[in-house]
């Protein structure tokens, strides 16, 4: 059987859809030789590589409440930051609740995962992409999921880290270098405004913030597509799975089950159409 790598892209609260994709992939009997992820994708990649079962994953995700991870600074500190025009204020959520949720992972160190794992984050201190394959699993995933402005940057060994999806939406090359696969499957969650055929944003009044956000997403998409084509030029087959699951956010966690089911069903349909892995 061909060596297989599986990549989960970034995508805000896309971990529900990623988990549905993983469940479908496991149902086919696939045995990946490595996993990689960025941001929300890093969470599910870590669950998969550490051997967490589907039932446990569902129990964790479907019982998730906003209060489990929503830990903003006290109001006086927030107001003090606003008074100073947020100079020295690095993010709204402390990230301690997020770290506690990650304690459910059955493995504590990346090198102890039964299957090789790659997690990417953005190293602000050294101004580069950081590829984690060893060390604390919780810290690596927390760093990869530290969405700028929403979460304070995570600190690891003196460096400050934010969301891995900023520099590498779907770390294909990082995983390819790690495991030398013959085939890669990517569960890809499009960034805002980047879904295929999406043109609604053109009908709404633009704002500078919206234009900046869309421009960044275009850059991330282009970088991902370049990685994808580089692997294909090397003779590595790349299957991109886009399941069009409904978006989920911190105030709409009840949509998580629907996103999971949609992704699972769509993945089974795509994998059946594509044939054997």
PDB file of C-alpha atoms in Angstrom:
ATOM      1  CA  UNK A   1       0.000   0.000   0.000  1.00  0.00           C
ATOM      2  CA  UNK A   2       1.269   3.484  -0.874  1.00  0.00           C
ATOM      3  CA  UNK A   3       2.685   5.620   1.939  1.00  0.00           C
ATOM      4  CA  UNK A   4      -0.079   8.030   2.881  1.00  0.00           C
ATOM      5  CA  UNK A   5       0.021  11.447   4.530  1.00  0.00           C
ATOM      6  CA  UNK A   6      -3.060  13.286   5.805  1.00  0.00           C
ATOM      7  CA  UNK A   7      -3.215  17.058   6.254  1.00  0.00           C
ATOM      8  CA  UNK A   8      -5.862  19.122   8.052  1.00  0.00           C
ATOM      9  CA  UNK A   9      -5.965  22.776   6.994  1.00  0.00           C
ATOM     10  CA  UNK A  10      -6.548  25.777   9.203  1.00  0.00           C
ATOM     11  CA  UNK A  11     -10.137  27.037   9.303  1.00  0.00           C
ATOM     12  CA  UNK A  12     -11.171  28.829  12.521  1.00  0.00           C
ATOM     13  CA  UNK A  13     -13.577  26.368  14.254  1.00  0.00           C
ATOM     14  CA  UNK A  14     -13.158  23.812  11.484  1.00  0.00           C
ATOM     15  CA  UNK A  15     -12.269  21.030  13.919  1.00  0.00           C
ATOM     16  CA  UNK A  16     -15.848  19.701  13.814  1.00  0.00           C
ATOM     17  CA  UNK A  17     -15.610  19.190  10.049  1.00  0.00           C
ATOM     18  CA  UNK A  18     -12.064  17.827  10.356  1.00  0.00           C
ATOM     19  CA  UNK A  19     -13.277  15.252  12.878  1.00  0.00           C
ATOM     20  CA  UNK A  20     -16.058  14.160  10.525  1.00  0.00           C
ATOM     21  CA  UNK A  21     -13.533  13.764   7.729  1.00  0.00           C
ATOM     22  CA  UNK A  22     -11.255  11.711  10.004  1.00  0.00           C
ATOM     23  CA  UNK A  23     -14.115   9.415  10.986  1.00  0.00           C
ATOM     24  CA  UNK A  24     -14.927   8.747   7.332  1.00  0.00           C
ATOM     25  CA  UNK A  25     -11.284   8.165   6.456  1.00  0.00           C
ATOM     26  CA  UNK A  26     -10.951   5.631   9.260  1.00  0.00           C
ATOM     27  CA  UNK A  27     -14.097   3.862   8.096  1.00  0.00           C
ATOM     28  CA  UNK A  28     -12.398   3.127   4.767  1.00  0.00           C
ATOM     29  CA  UNK A  29      -9.648   1.270   6.622  1.00  0.00           C
ATOM     30  CA  UNK A  30      -6.936   3.756   5.635  1.00  0.00           C
ATOM     31  CA  UNK A  31      -3.792   3.655   7.774  1.00  0.00           C
ATOM     32  CA  UNK A  32      -1.978   6.995   7.326  1.00  0.00           C
ATOM     33  CA  UNK A  33       1.789   7.100   7.816  1.00  0.00           C
ATOM     34  CA  UNK A  34       1.679  10.656   9.158  1.00  0.00           C
ATOM     35  CA  UNK A  35      -0.580  13.569   9.999  1.00  0.00           C
ATOM     36  CA  UNK A  36      -0.102  17.327   9.842  1.00  0.00           C
ATOM     37  CA  UNK A  37      -2.221  20.342  10.684  1.00  0.00           C
ATOM     38  CA  UNK A  38      -2.389  24.067  11.260  1.00  0.00           C
ATOM     39  CA  UNK A  39      -4.632  25.912  13.725  1.00  0.00           C
ATOM     40  CA  UNK A  40      -7.937  24.014  14.085  1.00  0.00           C
ATOM     41  CA  UNK A  41      -6.427  21.350  11.839  1.00  0.00           C
ATOM     42  CA  UNK A  42      -3.590  20.876  14.316  1.00  0.00           C
ATOM     43  CA  UNK A  43      -6.106  19.922  17.001  1.00  0.00           C
ATOM     44  CA  UNK A  44      -7.583  17.047  14.995  1.00  0.00           C
ATOM     45  CA  UNK A  45      -4.189  16.017  13.579  1.00  0.00           C
ATOM     46  CA  UNK A  46      -2.994  15.673  17.179  1.00  0.00           C
ATOM     47  CA  UNK A  47      -6.083  13.658  18.107  1.00  0.00           C
ATOM     48  CA  UNK A  48      -5.495  11.329  15.156  1.00  0.00           C
ATOM     49  CA  UNK A  49      -1.739  10.896  15.589  1.00  0.00           C
ATOM     50  CA  UNK A  50      -2.052  10.279  19.328  1.00  0.00           C
ATOM     51  CA  UNK A  51      -4.508   7.441  18.717  1.00  0.00           C
ATOM     52  CA  UNK A  52      -7.655   9.069  20.119  1.00  0.00           C
ATOM     53  CA  UNK A  53     -10.758   7.109  19.097  1.00  0.00           C
ATOM     54  CA  UNK A  54     -13.700   8.561  17.192  1.00  0.00           C
ATOM     55  CA  UNK A  55     -16.100   8.100  20.094  1.00  0.00           C
ATOM     56  CA  UNK A  56     -13.819  10.054  22.428  1.00  0.00           C
ATOM     57  CA  UNK A  57     -13.353  12.787  19.813  1.00  0.00           C
ATOM     58  CA  UNK A  58     -17.111  13.144  19.409  1.00  0.00           C
ATOM     59  CA  UNK A  59     -17.664  13.271  23.163  1.00  0.00           C
ATOM     60  CA  UNK A  60     -15.098  16.060  23.533  1.00  0.00           C
ATOM     61  CA  UNK A  61     -16.315  18.140  20.610  1.00  0.00           C
ATOM     62  CA  UNK A  62     -20.065  17.727  21.020  1.00  0.00           C
ATOM     63  CA  UNK A  63     -19.907  18.610  24.717  1.00  0.00           C
ATOM     64  CA  UNK A  64     -17.789  21.726  24.086  1.00  0.00           C
ATOM     65  CA  UNK A  65     -19.136  24.947  25.596  1.00  0.00           C
ATOM     66  CA  UNK A  66     -17.956  28.480  24.999  1.00  0.00           C
ATOM     67  CA  UNK A  67     -17.173  28.842  28.692  1.00  0.00           C
ATOM     68  CA  UNK A  68     -14.666  25.973  28.371  1.00  0.00           C
ATOM     69  CA  UNK A  69     -12.224  28.146  26.415  1.00  0.00           C
ATOM     70  CA  UNK A  70     -13.558  31.728  26.620  1.00  0.00           C
ATOM     71  CA  UNK A  71     -11.238  33.292  29.192  1.00  0.00           C
ATOM     72  CA  UNK A  72     -10.844  37.026  28.498  1.00  0.00           C
ATOM     73  CA  UNK A  73      -8.884  39.337  30.741  1.00  0.00           C
ATOM     74  CA  UNK A  74     -10.855  40.997  33.559  1.00  0.00           C
ATOM     75  CA  UNK A  75     -12.762  44.065  32.394  1.00  0.00           C
ATOM     76  CA  UNK A  76     -10.494  46.572  34.208  1.00  0.00           C
ATOM     77  CA  UNK A  77      -7.457  45.199  32.365  1.00  0.00           C
ATOM     78  CA  UNK A  78      -9.296  45.338  29.047  1.00  0.00           C
ATOM     79  CA  UNK A  79     -10.361  48.941  29.678  1.00  0.00           C
ATOM     80  CA  UNK A  80      -6.812  49.839  30.677  1.00  0.00           C
ATOM     81  CA  UNK A  81      -5.585  48.377  27.393  1.00  0.00           C
ATOM     82  CA  UNK A  82      -8.183  50.348  25.457  1.00  0.00           C
ATOM     83  CA  UNK A  83      -7.165  53.555  27.253  1.00  0.00           C
ATOM     84  CA  UNK A  84      -3.600  52.954  26.081  1.00  0.00           C
ATOM     85  CA  UNK A  85      -4.863  52.284  22.531  1.00  0.00           C
ATOM     86  CA  UNK A  86      -4.044  48.620  23.188  1.00  0.00           C
ATOM     87  CA  UNK A  87      -0.287  49.219  23.277  1.00  0.00           C
ATOM     88  CA  UNK A  88       1.144  46.259  25.176  1.00  0.00           C
ATOM     89  CA  UNK A  89      -2.159  44.366  24.949  1.00  0.00           C
ATOM     90  CA  UNK A  90      -1.561  41.195  22.911  1.00  0.00           C
ATOM     91  CA  UNK A  91      -4.926  39.447  22.713  1.00  0.00           C
ATOM     92  CA  UNK A  92      -8.427  39.103  24.150  1.00  0.00           C
ATOM     93  CA  UNK A  93      -8.341  35.485  25.402  1.00  0.00           C
ATOM     94  CA  UNK A  94      -5.619  34.214  27.720  1.00  0.00           C
ATOM     95  CA  UNK A  95      -5.616  30.695  26.206  1.00  0.00           C
ATOM     96  CA  UNK A  96      -5.577  28.890  29.554  1.00  0.00           C
ATOM     97  CA  UNK A  97      -8.971  27.284  28.897  1.00  0.00           C
ATOM     98  CA  UNK A  98      -7.806  26.120  25.474  1.00  0.00           C
ATOM     99  CA  UNK A  99      -4.713  24.531  27.045  1.00  0.00           C
ATOM    100  CA  UNK A 100      -6.872  22.706  29.617  1.00  0.00           C
ATOM    101  CA  UNK A 101      -8.993  21.211  26.842  1.00  0.00           C
ATOM    102  CA  UNK A 102      -5.835  19.904  25.171  1.00  0.00           C
ATOM    103  CA  UNK A 103      -5.009  17.936  28.322  1.00  0.00           C
ATOM    104  CA  UNK A 104      -7.527  15.366  27.011  1.00  0.00           C
ATOM    105  CA  UNK A 105      -4.916  14.284  24.448  1.00  0.00           C
ATOM    106  CA  UNK A 106      -3.646  10.806  25.428  1.00  0.00           C
ATOM    107  CA  UNK A 107      -0.009  11.628  24.534  1.00  0.00           C
ATOM    108  CA  UNK A 108       2.004  14.464  26.076  1.00  0.00           C
ATOM    109  CA  UNK A 109       5.055  14.550  23.799  1.00  0.00           C
ATOM    110  CA  UNK A 110       4.880  14.634  20.011  1.00  0.00           C
ATOM    111  CA  UNK A 111       7.622  12.043  19.566  1.00  0.00           C
ATOM    112  CA  UNK A 112       5.517   9.551  21.566  1.00  0.00           C
ATOM    113  CA  UNK A 113       2.599   9.632  19.110  1.00  0.00           C
ATOM    114  CA  UNK A 114       1.999   6.210  17.511  1.00  0.00           C
ATOM    115  CA  UNK A 115       1.944   7.936  14.097  1.00  0.00           C
ATOM    116  CA  UNK A 116       4.307  10.798  13.108  1.00  0.00           C
ATOM    117  CA  UNK A 117       2.803  14.255  13.608  1.00  0.00           C
ATOM    118  CA  UNK A 118       3.696  17.675  12.184  1.00  0.00           C
ATOM    119  CA  UNK A 119       2.238  20.890  13.613  1.00  0.00           C
ATOM    120  CA  UNK A 120       3.067  24.350  12.257  1.00  0.00           C
ATOM    121  CA  UNK A 121       2.913  27.734  13.981  1.00  0.00           C
ATOM    122  CA  UNK A 122       4.024  31.289  13.217  1.00  0.00           C
ATOM    123  CA  UNK A 123       7.094  32.296  15.211  1.00  0.00           C
ATOM    124  CA  UNK A 124       6.765  36.047  15.740  1.00  0.00           C
ATOM    125  CA  UNK A 125      10.073  36.346  17.574  1.00  0.00           C
ATOM    126  CA  UNK A 126      12.146  34.800  14.775  1.00  0.00           C
ATOM    127  CA  UNK A 127       9.701  35.907  12.035  1.00  0.00           C
ATOM    128  CA  UNK A 128       9.364  32.491  10.413  1.00  0.00           C
ATOM    129  CA  UNK A 129       7.251  29.363  10.154  1.00  0.00           C
ATOM    130  CA  UNK A 130       7.975  26.883  12.933  1.00  0.00           C
ATOM    131  CA  UNK A 131       7.558  23.165  12.242  1.00  0.00           C
ATOM    132  CA  UNK A 132       7.037  21.119  15.403  1.00  0.00           C
ATOM    133  CA  UNK A 133       7.718  17.381  15.382  1.00  0.00           C
ATOM    134  CA  UNK A 134       9.049  16.964  18.939  1.00  0.00           C
ATOM    135  CA  UNK A 135       8.410  18.413  22.379  1.00  0.00           C
ATOM    136  CA  UNK A 136       5.213  19.220  24.258  1.00  0.00           C
ATOM    137  CA  UNK A 137       2.162  18.281  22.217  1.00  0.00           C
ATOM    138  CA  UNK A 138      -0.096  20.667  24.124  1.00  0.00           C
ATOM    139  CA  UNK A 139       2.228  23.636  23.658  1.00  0.00           C
ATOM    140  CA  UNK A 140       2.649  22.978  19.928  1.00  0.00           C
ATOM    141  CA  UNK A 141      -1.101  22.744  19.310  1.00  0.00           C
ATOM    142  CA  UNK A 142      -1.793  25.760  21.520  1.00  0.00           C
ATOM    143  CA  UNK A 143       0.774  27.788  19.562  1.00  0.00           C
ATOM    144  CA  UNK A 144      -0.695  26.692  16.232  1.00  0.00           C
ATOM    145  CA  UNK A 145      -4.217  27.649  17.335  1.00  0.00           C
ATOM    146  CA  UNK A 146      -3.429  31.086  18.799  1.00  0.00           C
ATOM    147  CA  UNK A 147      -5.556  33.167  16.408  1.00  0.00           C
ATOM    148  CA  UNK A 148      -4.085  36.696  16.325  1.00  0.00           C
ATOM    149  CA  UNK A 149      -6.023  39.343  18.292  1.00  0.00           C
ATOM    150  CA  UNK A 150      -8.425  36.696  19.635  1.00  0.00           C
ATOM    151  CA  UNK A 151      -5.799  34.758  21.633  1.00  0.00           C
ATOM    152  CA  UNK A 152      -2.663  36.080  23.257  1.00  0.00           C
ATOM    153  CA  UNK A 153       0.448  34.617  21.599  1.00  0.00           C
ATOM    154  CA  UNK A 154       1.717  31.362  23.083  1.00  0.00           C
ATOM    155  CA  UNK A 155       5.250  31.386  24.475  1.00  0.00           C
ATOM    156  CA  UNK A 156       7.644  28.475  23.980  1.00  0.00           C
ATOM    157  CA  UNK A 157      11.293  28.686  24.992  1.00  0.00           C
ATOM    158  CA  UNK A 158      11.396  32.456  24.725  1.00  0.00           C
ATOM    159  CA  UNK A 159       9.605  32.784  21.374  1.00  0.00           C
ATOM    160  CA  UNK A 160       6.080  34.106  20.827  1.00  0.00           C
ATOM    161  CA  UNK A 161       3.815  32.110  18.535  1.00  0.00           C
ATOM    162  CA  UNK A 162       0.479  32.650  16.791  1.00  0.00           C
ATOM    163  CA  UNK A 163      -1.760  30.700  14.424  1.00  0.00           C
ATOM    164  CA  UNK A 164       0.108  28.372  12.067  1.00  0.00           C
ATOM    165  CA  UNK A 165      -2.455  29.032   9.350  1.00  0.00           C
ATOM    166  CA  UNK A 166      -1.096  32.556   8.951  1.00  0.00           C
ATOM    167  CA  UNK A 167       2.036  31.252   7.223  1.00  0.00           C
ATOM    168  CA  UNK A 168       0.972  27.753   6.146  1.00  0.00           C
ATOM    169  CA  UNK A 169      -2.723  27.019   5.757  1.00  0.00           C
ATOM    170  CA  UNK A 170      -2.208  23.339   4.952  1.00  0.00           C
ATOM    171  CA  UNK A 171       1.368  22.116   5.664  1.00  0.00           C
ATOM    172  CA  UNK A 172       1.811  19.715   2.772  1.00  0.00           C
ATOM    173  CA  UNK A 173       5.534  20.233   2.287  1.00  0.00           C
ATOM    174  CA  UNK A 174       6.300  19.974   5.999  1.00  0.00           C
ATOM    175  CA  UNK A 175       4.630  16.562   6.197  1.00  0.00           C
ATOM    176  CA  UNK A 176       6.132  15.401   2.897  1.00  0.00           C
ATOM    177  CA  UNK A 177       9.626  16.162   4.226  1.00  0.00           C
ATOM    178  CA  UNK A 178       8.821  14.240   7.409  1.00  0.00           C
ATOM    179  CA  UNK A 179       7.413  10.982   6.010  1.00  0.00           C
ATOM    180  CA  UNK A 180       8.183  10.911   2.242  1.00  0.00           C
ATOM    181  CA  UNK A 181       4.670   9.849   1.158  1.00  0.00           C
ATOM    182  CA  UNK A 182       3.490   8.616  -2.198  1.00  0.00           C
ATOM    183  CA  UNK A 183       0.017  10.066  -1.680  1.00  0.00           C
ATOM    184  CA  UNK A 184      -1.433  12.959   0.341  1.00  0.00           C
ATOM    185  CA  UNK A 185      -5.031  13.624   1.306  1.00  0.00           C
ATOM    186  CA  UNK A 186      -5.920  17.151   2.410  1.00  0.00           C
ATOM    187  CA  UNK A 187      -9.117  18.048   4.203  1.00  0.00           C
ATOM    188  CA  UNK A 188      -9.312  21.663   3.100  1.00  0.00           C
ATOM    189  CA  UNK A 189     -11.510  24.257   4.799  1.00  0.00           C
ATOM    190  CA  UNK A 190     -11.562  27.403   2.609  1.00  0.00           C
ATOM    191  CA  UNK A 191     -10.794  30.730   4.269  1.00  0.00           C
ATOM    192  CA  UNK A 192     -13.394  33.513   4.347  1.00  0.00           C
ATOM    193  CA  UNK A 193     -14.314  34.713   0.861  1.00  0.00           C
ATOM    194  CA  UNK A 194     -12.338  31.902  -0.783  1.00  0.00           C
ATOM    195  CA  UNK A 195     -14.954  29.174  -1.211  1.00  0.00           C
ATOM    196  CA  UNK A 196     -15.365  28.011  -4.783  1.00  0.00           C
ATOM    197  CA  UNK A 197     -17.944  30.131  -6.605  1.00  0.00           C
ATOM    198  CA  UNK A 198     -18.309  32.517  -3.658  1.00  0.00           C
ATOM    199  CA  UNK A 199     -19.003  36.039  -4.925  1.00  0.00           C
ATOM    200  CA  UNK A 200     -21.402  37.403  -2.317  1.00  0.00           C
ATOM    201  CA  UNK A 201     -18.714  39.611  -0.798  1.00  0.00           C
ATOM    202  CA  UNK A 202     -18.572  41.613  -4.042  1.00  0.00           C
ATOM    203  CA  UNK A 203     -22.207  42.639  -3.583  1.00  0.00           C
ATOM    204  CA  UNK A 204     -21.598  44.105  -0.115  1.00  0.00           C
ATOM    205  CA  UNK A 205     -20.008  47.444   0.679  1.00  0.00           C
ATOM    206  CA  UNK A 206     -16.281  46.970   1.192  1.00  0.00           C
ATOM    207  CA  UNK A 207     -14.344  48.211   4.215  1.00  0.00           C
ATOM    208  CA  UNK A 208     -10.549  48.530   4.550  1.00  0.00           C
ATOM    209  CA  UNK A 209     -10.583  45.757   7.167  1.00  0.00           C
ATOM    210  CA  UNK A 210     -12.556  43.458   4.865  1.00  0.00           C
ATOM    211  CA  UNK A 211     -10.221  44.130   1.940  1.00  0.00           C
ATOM    212  CA  UNK A 212      -7.162  43.429   4.081  1.00  0.00           C
ATOM    213  CA  UNK A 213      -8.697  40.195   5.394  1.00  0.00           C
ATOM    214  CA  UNK A 214      -9.566  39.014   1.883  1.00  0.00           C
ATOM    215  CA  UNK A 215      -6.121  39.931   0.536  1.00  0.00           C
ATOM    216  CA  UNK A 216      -4.425  37.886   3.275  1.00  0.00           C
ATOM    217  CA  UNK A 217      -6.666  34.929   2.482  1.00  0.00           C
ATOM    218  CA  UNK A 218      -5.800  35.196  -1.208  1.00  0.00           C
ATOM    219  CA  UNK A 219      -2.107  35.057  -0.292  1.00  0.00           C
ATOM    220  CA  UNK A 220      -2.613  31.996   1.899  1.00  0.00           C
ATOM    221  CA  UNK A 221      -4.582  30.261  -0.859  1.00  0.00           C
ATOM    222  CA  UNK A 222      -1.906  30.951  -3.469  1.00  0.00           C
ATOM    223  CA  UNK A 223       0.840  29.657  -1.148  1.00  0.00           C
ATOM    224  CA  UNK A 224      -1.141  26.471  -0.515  1.00  0.00           C
ATOM    225  CA  UNK A 225      -1.755  25.895  -4.219  1.00  0.00           C
ATOM    226  CA  UNK A 226       1.965  26.275  -4.909  1.00  0.00           C
ATOM    227  CA  UNK A 227       2.752  23.615  -2.318  1.00  0.00           C
ATOM    228  CA  UNK A 228       0.155  21.318  -3.817  1.00  0.00           C
ATOM    229  CA  UNK A 229       1.601  21.682  -7.310  1.00  0.00           C
ATOM    230  CA  UNK A 230       5.177  21.214  -6.073  1.00  0.00           C
ATOM    231  CA  UNK A 231       4.214  17.846  -4.594  1.00  0.00           C
ATOM    232  CA  UNK A 232       2.469  16.793  -7.783  1.00  0.00           C
ATOM    233  CA  UNK A 233       5.593  17.728  -9.760  1.00  0.00           C
ATOM    234  CA  UNK A 234       7.533  15.396  -7.460  1.00  0.00           C
ATOM    235  CA  UNK A 235       5.177  12.567  -8.399  1.00  0.00           C
ATOM    236  CA  UNK A 236       3.197  12.649  -5.152  1.00  0.00           C
ATOM    237  CA  UNK A 237      -0.537  12.229  -5.672  1.00  0.00           C
ATOM    238  CA  UNK A 238      -2.542  14.907  -3.851  1.00  0.00           C
ATOM    239  CA  UNK A 239      -6.263  14.455  -3.222  1.00  0.00           C
ATOM    240  CA  UNK A 240      -8.015  17.571  -1.963  1.00  0.00           C
ATOM    241  CA  UNK A 241     -11.233  16.924  -0.036  1.00  0.00           C
ATOM    242  CA  UNK A 242     -13.529  19.933   0.356  1.00  0.00           C
ATOM    243  CA  UNK A 243     -16.670  18.973   2.231  1.00  0.00           C
ATOM    244  CA  UNK A 244     -18.502  22.345   2.306  1.00  0.00           C
ATOM    245  CA  UNK A 245     -19.530  21.831   5.924  1.00  0.00           C
ATOM    246  CA  UNK A 246     -21.409  24.768   7.488  1.00  0.00           C
ATOM    247  CA  UNK A 247     -19.137  27.225   9.332  1.00  0.00           C
ATOM    248  CA  UNK A 248     -19.022  27.088  13.112  1.00  0.00           C
ATOM    249  CA  UNK A 249     -17.925  29.802  15.533  1.00  0.00           C
ATOM    250  CA  UNK A 250     -17.703  30.371  19.283  1.00  0.00           C
ATOM    251  CA  UNK A 251     -21.319  31.562  19.337  1.00  0.00           C
ATOM    252  CA  UNK A 252     -22.668  28.778  17.121  1.00  0.00           C
ATOM    253  CA  UNK A 253     -21.184  25.616  18.591  1.00  0.00           C
ATOM    254  CA  UNK A 254     -24.573  23.937  18.223  1.00  0.00           C
ATOM    255  CA  UNK A 255     -23.822  23.716  14.477  1.00  0.00           C
ATOM    256  CA  UNK A 256     -20.868  21.462  15.228  1.00  0.00           C
ATOM    257  CA  UNK A 257     -22.815  18.219  14.915  1.00  0.00           C
ATOM    258  CA  UNK A 258     -24.177  19.239  11.499  1.00  0.00           C
ATOM    259  CA  UNK A 259     -20.689  20.217  10.323  1.00  0.00           C
ATOM    260  CA  UNK A 260     -19.315  16.871  11.517  1.00  0.00           C
ATOM    261  CA  UNK A 261     -22.024  14.852   9.783  1.00  0.00           C
ATOM    262  CA  UNK A 262     -21.818  16.845   6.559  1.00  0.00           C
ATOM    263  CA  UNK A 263     -18.052  16.429   6.379  1.00  0.00           C
ATOM    264  CA  UNK A 264     -18.259  12.734   7.139  1.00  0.00           C
ATOM    265  CA  UNK A 265     -20.890  12.032   4.498  1.00  0.00           C
ATOM    266  CA  UNK A 266     -19.173  14.137   1.841  1.00  0.00           C
ATOM    267  CA  UNK A 267     -15.798  12.525   2.533  1.00  0.00           C
ATOM    268  CA  UNK A 268     -17.215   9.022   2.144  1.00  0.00           C
ATOM    269  CA  UNK A 269     -18.777  10.094  -1.140  1.00  0.00           C
ATOM    270  CA  UNK A 270     -15.507  11.566  -2.448  1.00  0.00           C
ATOM    271  CA  UNK A 271     -13.348   8.629  -1.340  1.00  0.00           C
ATOM    272  CA  UNK A 272     -15.728   6.129  -2.899  1.00  0.00           C
ATOM    273  CA  UNK A 273     -15.621   8.073  -6.150  1.00  0.00           C
ATOM    274  CA  UNK A 274     -11.821   8.274  -6.105  1.00  0.00           C
ATOM    275  CA  UNK A 275     -11.383   4.572  -5.473  1.00  0.00           C
ATOM    276  CA  UNK A 276      -8.868   2.817  -3.239  1.00  0.00           C
ATOM    277  CA  UNK A 277      -6.378   4.728  -1.102  1.00  0.00           C
TER     278      UNK A 277
END
